[in-house]
Amino acid sequence: MDRYRRKTSDLVYNRQYERAWQRHCGFLDLTLPEFLAIQNRLMEEQVAVAKQSRLWQLMFPETIGDLDVTNFREIIPLTRYEDYYPHLKDRADDILARPIVDWSRTTGRGGRPKWAPYTREAYTNLGISGLGAGILSAAQHRGDVRIRPNDISVTNVAPRPYTSALMLEAASEMFNFQYVPPLDVASELTFHERIAEGFKGAMVEGMDLLGAMTVVLVKMGDAFQKGELQRDQEQREIPHPRAVWRYIRARIRARREGRSYVLPRDIWQLKGLQCGGTDTFLYRDKIKEQWGLYPHESYVGTEAGIMASQAWSGTDMTFIPAAAFFEFIPEQAWAAERLQGISPTETVLLDEVEVGKRYDVVVSNFYGGAFLRYRLHDVIQITALRSEELGIEIPQFQFAGRSGDFIDLSSFAGLIDEKQILQGLKRSDINYEDWVMCKEIVESEPHLHLYIELEKNIVMPEHTIRERLHKALKEVNREYADIETMLGFVPLDVTCLQTGSFDRYVKWQVAQGADLGHLKPTRIQPGATAMALLLQMKAAGE
Amino acid sequence: MVLYASLFLSRRRVRTGSVDRWFNIILISAALWSMSSMILHAAPDFVNIHWITQSLTLTNLVIPLAVFGFVTHFLSLKKQQAWIGFGVILFLIATVLTVFGFVVTDITVSEGLIWLDFGPGVYIAAGFWSFFMYSAAFFLLRDRRRSKDREFRRRVFYLLVVLVLLTFGNTLNVTPLAVYPVDQLLAALAAALIALSISRTQLLEVQRFARQLVVLLAFLSVFIVVVSGLIYFLGQLEEGTLQIAGVLAASSVAVLLLSYRPLRRRILALIDRIVAPESYDVRALLYSVSKTSNRLRLPQELGIELLQEMQKVIGYSSASIFLKSPSSDTYRAIAILGLPRRARSVTFQTNSPLLAEQDRYHYAMYVDRLHDLPRMQALWIDEWETLQLLKADVLVPVFADDEIIGLITMGSRANNVAYARLELQQTLPTVANQISIALDNSRLYAREQTRADALARANADLRRLDQMRDELIQNMSHELRTPLAVIHGYADLLAEDLASSVALSPQEIAEIILKQSERLQALVNDILTFSLIDTDKGQMMHVDMAGLVSGLVNTIVAAINPGVAVTISVPSEPTFVLGTRDQLRQVIDNLLGNAMKFSPEGGAVHIEVIQKNGEVITSVSDEGEGIKAEDYERIWKRFYKVDSSLSRMYGGAGLGLAIAKKIVERHGGWVGVESVEGTGSTFRFGLLAIAPPPSPNDNKRLETHSSAKHVAEPTLIRQGEEPLKQTHAS
């Protein structure tokens, strides 16, 4: 912590809560011009620093000489991970102009790992933002720093080298949390073991802050309601006395509320609850009921760390200016790309966004990082230009989903794309005319829904297709394999379309004057019109 | 009680919450305990000894609870309420046991000593004490070990010392060692240490006066206890009135000593050094700064003097002053103190958030705190490193007309004494204002100084020009007079028909007259050319320098010194510049003419034209006597001749190079010279290269060069090729 001479826990020890708030959550007090000024100045530094890097010299050999903060948006095209892959795949230590302290990993499309280097300053900033998210998750009003040194933090997140684990480590350098299980132990455990150890430890030690995937929390809450965990508790050989006391106290609390079952909130009185997953909004009320707090969300990416966070209240998020330089591809541009294959070129900045519009996010790293004009394929929706209620002057947004041709069923299930479905269908030995895949919400649960037109004269029950495809997808997508365990159901539905459904769609498209490339519907998330047309025959048939 | 009252009354209005409340409870209970103990020891016959003992025991029990309450809040421990609730229950039990006589069963006073008989309840009381005091110590030690924050660790250290003293005092209380004034002394020491810890660590926000008072009272009480104790042990007075007499005597002595003003001042200054090292005499500081500012100095000298003067009072280990540069958008260091030399080259951009934040707040700020401001996220990594290089703890902005014009950085003080809030908000900004005025004056002084220097230089130039003019007139008169005399003489011979007397034919005399008149004309032409360069409106056109050079060489070689070999090196492609052909011809003419003139018989001159970095560079090298380094600048000046005798030998008014320079600069180019004495010189000029003209009819390259009769042939060397031919004149 070169920049910060005093740890945040020391500030809290000395009751300097305002300083701690400013350090970690001060971005919420900025005005939009101040936000943009920070972005521009850090980008100016980034261009000057990263121009010296081997990576940028390899990637932009022709333009790098002229590159500066005023023209980089004009002369550098939007980039994808494929552009960086040849240079980052070997994780060379000298690829950047500044020393790399760590590499973060994620699984990209098609299962290929993506690596993102972190410089010392970027790593520190990751810790600052991570701790900021922790403070905000526990805060109830502006300036409210409730976390304390020695607070017990249980985090069921992916292990190193995933970004969330790096963030925890970076935050631990600034604040004396008591991690359960300890970070060094957690790094040796599998995802399931970590969850189990975390809650087991929390039964004894208690729990102040919890970070977990939304589905895990919901599943746990449901299990409590059904009494499954209580039975587990009873089956334990020798329960720890403090766990027994905690459980007795929880039962008393539950009884006081007239419940026969214990909820997590009876056992733990959490200060903050951080959730991950694109479907968190579905479970907000349920989580509040089960865990006693509304979930707090942040917008995190491997390439740029924590980019935005919710404030102390509400569901909207605010961008963090020091996280990365943000550009936004307007909705019409990425829609045009999806429908007509035209790559978007122009972007807007945060002072040019409009309320209600959706944008695809483009980021450029600061602090000597690798990525320049990197397209995240994340779509956000601007909900307000400022928050009157919270007194935040920076545009507010919500995560809307992923752009392009993939489905994000649930964060830990990885991205499901056309290639994987095709592989799955092939392995399932299903002969078809064509298919489309949609993400649908059924009873507040996310489902994949396959609409398939089988080859003529082939009859196969929908449940057979479902079973086979589910099995095949589990083989193709490792993260998908865990989904049944996590959610407690098979998140795949299958509907067989009438023979000729796709032909009918093609004819309709021809009648509309569509070109040859767009006669068939997009296979992933084809849109309401396409679905209506495809289902029309089935409805008529029924 | 006095301690507590003085602290309470002097407290700033700062919300420090439950930590303060618990601290107050410690102070009150310690004061009550001390008072009960004092009464019990001092006047056992005048009070109900049983009730005083109960009171002593109860207040004694409050202390560990209060200490524990304080520590749980100070360290933000978990489950504070549960712990304190548990403590309160134990306290109530101990209270009941005390009231019903299970702790102290019997009290006797014998020979000035109080003998207590303890019942079984004392174990519970002792357990209560030990549990909470040791728990508090455990948590303090644990968190001290976890934290690397120096300030926090220091506070905890003081608290631990206080805990040890309280525990030790309490232990003494229940042993035969509990004799007056030992426990009183310990109580007073504990109070003094508490006061010291408050002061040294700024544990609570109290005013300087209160800190002085608290420490004064604490040490006074120690003094009184010691004096009265001495009287007690040494005196032969009757028991009972003894202690009161002692206290009164010691108090009287203390009051008398303090009423002596110089002594009081010294004591307060001493206390200040102990409890408030960040406090100093602001008036002395301002006086010192203003006194230094009154002397007229250049900003650099003034800056370092100011830093040194301030260092004597403020006590920083390092400091620097940055001032906004009038010519650029940067702040440059004008003075550094206690910093490495490379700190002198540090600059800050005006758009740096470091300065923007200072502009916003208008008072000095801790660098450490500055980092936490959200707008400071825009700070560059280099700027963080710069602050580290400057060892800056505090930044003090310097304002003039409400605009930030500079920045003073100050490093840490001895023993890491923190800069106080008042210091940051009032003292240092006031000093900075004083410095701003001083630096403004200094800048004006520097400006005047620069102006005076410029005037002196101009004066010297004028004198030199005057001298040059005199020399010129002498030279010119000589140059003009010589041909005129020759013309006049030979014309006279012709007029008198005396040509035969000099063995010359009239025709030969006419040739001599013609040659001398041509020389005269050339001189006059040079002077006219020089004065007319600026007014010459010759047509600007594409000029192929290589062609121009090649075309000129033969003529000049033939005309000036046919005994010199000339080689030419030009590019194979035309090299175009935009210019006036006649003027550029004049430049080459002059440079080549000089080279030929100053080359010895049999010497060589090399002319080269190259295109490099977007420029066409023409160079003329000779094998003459060369030019001294100190003459490099002067040779381009009007009427200047490197060596007057040599110049006179070859003639000329000393205008050739001045004309060449003026023309080249008028074409947006540059001239230069390199020379090695005794070996030769190379004159160069460069002009911006341009693309060839669309129709290059006027710029045909000269491919071949013919030599004039009986002269050495100039040799053309195509660049990238071997020389075709090189001939030396015999």
mmCIF file of C-alpha atoms in Angstrom, chain A residues 2-7 10-17 19-20 22-24 26-27 29-30 34 37-39 41-45 49 98 121 125 128 148-152 176 178 205 208 246 249 271 320-322 367-368, chain B residues 15-17 19-20 73-79 142-144 146-149 151-152 155 203-204 349 351-353 360-361 367-385 387-388 391-393:
data_model
loop_
_atom_site.group_PDB
_atom_site.id
_atom_site.type_symbol
_atom_site.label_atom_id
_atom_site.label_comp_id
_atom_site.label_asym_id
_atom_site.label_seq_id
_atom_site.Cartn_x
_atom_site.Cartn_y
_atom_site.Cartn_z
ATOM 1 C CA ASP A 2 2.407 2.623 -1.151
ATOM 2 C CA ARG A 3 -0.175 5.227 -1.756
ATOM 3 C CA TYR A 4 -2.096 4.733 1.427
ATOM 4 C CA ARG A 5 0.208 5.024 4.368
ATOM 5 C CA ARG A 6 -2.472 3.951 6.822
ATOM 6 C CA LYS A 7 -4.618 0.906 6.484
ATOM 7 C CA ASP A 10 -6.338 1.808 11.329
ATOM 8 C CA LEU A 11 -8.606 4.646 10.277
ATOM 9 C CA VAL A 12 -11.547 2.768 11.757
ATOM 10 C CA TYR A 13 -9.569 2.022 14.923
ATOM 11 C CA ASN A 14 -9.011 5.745 15.264
ATOM 12 C CA ARG A 15 -12.635 6.530 14.517
ATOM 13 C CA GLN A 16 -11.769 8.322 11.286
ATOM 14 C CA TYR A 17 -14.846 7.001 9.582
ATOM 15 C CA ARG A 19 -11.724 9.340 5.853
ATOM 16 C CA ALA A 20 -12.469 5.669 5.403
ATOM 17 C CA GLN A 22 -13.951 9.061 1.337
ATOM 18 C CA ARG A 23 -11.203 6.625 0.516
ATOM 19 C CA HIS A 24 -13.495 3.810 -0.523
ATOM 20 C CA GLY A 26 -15.946 8.891 -2.109
ATOM 21 C CA PHE A 27 -16.710 8.334 -5.794
ATOM 22 C CA ASP A 29 -19.758 12.257 -3.878
ATOM 23 C CA LEU A 30 -18.297 13.261 -7.249
ATOM 24 C CA GLU A 34 -15.241 15.606 -11.764
ATOM 25 C CA ALA A 37 -11.854 14.776 -15.279
ATOM 26 C CA ILE A 38 -10.525 11.831 -13.270
ATOM 27 C CA GLN A 39 -11.124 9.501 -16.194
ATOM 28 C CA ARG A 41 -6.372 12.401 -16.457
ATOM 29 C CA LEU A 42 -5.859 8.740 -15.642
ATOM 30 C CA MET A 43 -6.239 7.896 -19.330
ATOM 31 C CA GLU A 44 -3.627 10.497 -20.185
ATOM 32 C CA GLU A 45 -1.272 8.727 -17.824
ATOM 33 C CA VAL A 49 2.747 4.641 -19.744
ATOM 34 C CA ARG A 98 4.824 -1.629 -15.278
ATOM 35 C CA GLU A 121 -1.513 0.035 -8.685
ATOM 36 C CA ASN A 125 -7.257 -0.172 -6.671
ATOM 37 C CA ILE A 128 -9.911 -0.192 -2.559
ATOM 38 C CA ARG A 148 -14.899 -3.039 12.028
ATOM 39 C CA PRO A 149 -11.533 -4.723 12.299
ATOM 40 C CA ASN A 150 -11.878 -8.403 13.156
ATOM 41 C CA ASP A 151 -15.284 -8.617 11.528
ATOM 42 C CA ILE A 152 -15.892 -12.102 10.270
ATOM 43 C CA ASN A 176 -8.135 -6.773 9.192
ATOM 44 C CA GLN A 178 -11.240 -12.391 9.900
ATOM 45 C CA GLU A 205 -17.406 -17.899 14.827
ATOM 46 C CA ASP A 208 -20.630 -10.177 9.801
ATOM 47 C CA ARG A 246 -26.143 -20.122 18.186
ATOM 48 C CA ARG A 249 -30.735 -18.741 20.103
ATOM 49 C CA LYS A 271 -23.838 -6.355 8.604
ATOM 50 C CA ILE A 320 -16.179 3.976 -10.212
ATOM 51 C CA PRO A 321 -14.033 6.531 -12.053
ATOM 52 C CA ALA A 322 -10.631 5.058 -11.196
ATOM 53 C CA TYR A 367 -2.358 2.087 -14.180
ATOM 54 C CA GLY A 368 -0.427 0.548 -17.062
ATOM 55 C CA ARG B 15 -18.167 14.044 18.860
ATOM 56 C CA THR B 16 -16.131 11.129 19.980
ATOM 57 C CA GLY B 17 -19.031 9.159 21.361
ATOM 58 C CA VAL B 19 -15.119 6.250 23.989
ATOM 59 C CA ASP B 20 -15.305 9.627 25.698
ATOM 60 C CA HIS B 73 -15.220 0.948 22.395
ATOM 61 C CA PHE B 74 -11.754 2.182 21.625
ATOM 62 C CA LEU B 75 -10.928 -1.023 19.762
ATOM 63 C CA SER B 76 -14.431 -1.399 18.372
ATOM 64 C CA LEU B 77 -14.604 -4.876 19.821
ATOM 65 C CA LYS B 78 -17.490 -7.105 18.976
ATOM 66 C CA LYS B 79 -20.343 -7.760 21.354
ATOM 67 C CA ARG B 142 -3.664 -8.145 20.378
ATOM 68 C CA ASP B 143 -4.800 -5.222 18.261
ATOM 69 C CA ARG B 144 -1.531 -3.404 18.755
ATOM 70 C CA ARG B 146 -2.109 -6.521 14.370
ATOM 71 C CA SER B 147 -1.802 -2.853 13.530
ATOM 72 C CA LYS B 148 1.197 -1.260 11.907
ATOM 73 C CA ASP B 149 -0.135 2.221 12.462
ATOM 74 C CA GLU B 151 -0.078 6.498 16.073
ATOM 75 C CA PHE B 152 -2.406 3.730 17.133
ATOM 76 C CA ARG B 155 -1.795 5.307 22.043
ATOM 77 C CA LEU B 203 -6.362 10.725 22.255
ATOM 78 C CA LEU B 204 -9.074 13.204 22.988
ATOM 79 C CA GLN B 349 1.636 20.268 -13.772
ATOM 80 C CA ASN B 351 -3.709 20.573 -13.844
ATOM 81 C CA SER B 352 -2.506 18.187 -11.168
ATOM 82 C CA PRO B 353 -5.230 17.370 -8.642
ATOM 83 C CA ARG B 360 -10.318 24.227 -3.166
ATOM 84 C CA TYR B 361 -9.500 24.090 0.536
ATOM 85 C CA VAL B 367 -0.515 14.316 2.175
ATOM 86 C CA ASP B 368 -1.776 11.157 3.805
ATOM 87 C CA ARG B 369 -5.274 12.581 4.018
ATOM 88 C CA LEU B 370 -5.096 14.100 0.577
ATOM 89 C CA HIS B 371 -4.892 10.619 -0.912
ATOM 90 C CA ASP B 372 -8.246 9.774 0.543
ATOM 91 C CA LEU B 373 -10.090 12.549 -1.237
ATOM 92 C CA PRO B 374 -12.088 11.162 -4.125
ATOM 93 C CA ARG B 375 -10.793 13.714 -6.629
ATOM 94 C CA MET B 376 -7.261 12.636 -5.843
ATOM 95 C CA GLN B 377 -7.912 9.397 -7.646
ATOM 96 C CA ALA B 378 -6.769 11.328 -10.695
ATOM 97 C CA LEU B 379 -3.266 11.563 -9.259
ATOM 98 C CA TRP B 380 -0.656 9.915 -11.453
ATOM 99 C CA ILE B 381 1.671 7.214 -10.218
ATOM 100 C CA ASP B 382 4.588 9.545 -10.970
ATOM 101 C CA GLU B 383 3.024 12.163 -8.747
ATOM 102 C CA TRP B 384 2.706 9.733 -5.847
ATOM 103 C CA GLU B 385 6.353 8.900 -6.313
ATOM 104 C CA LEU B 387 5.539 13.157 -3.111
ATOM 105 C CA GLN B 388 7.538 10.282 -1.708
ATOM 106 C CA LYS B 391 9.188 13.234 1.794
ATOM 107 C CA ALA B 392 6.148 15.461 2.011
ATOM 108 C CA ASP B 393 3.923 15.075 5.048
#
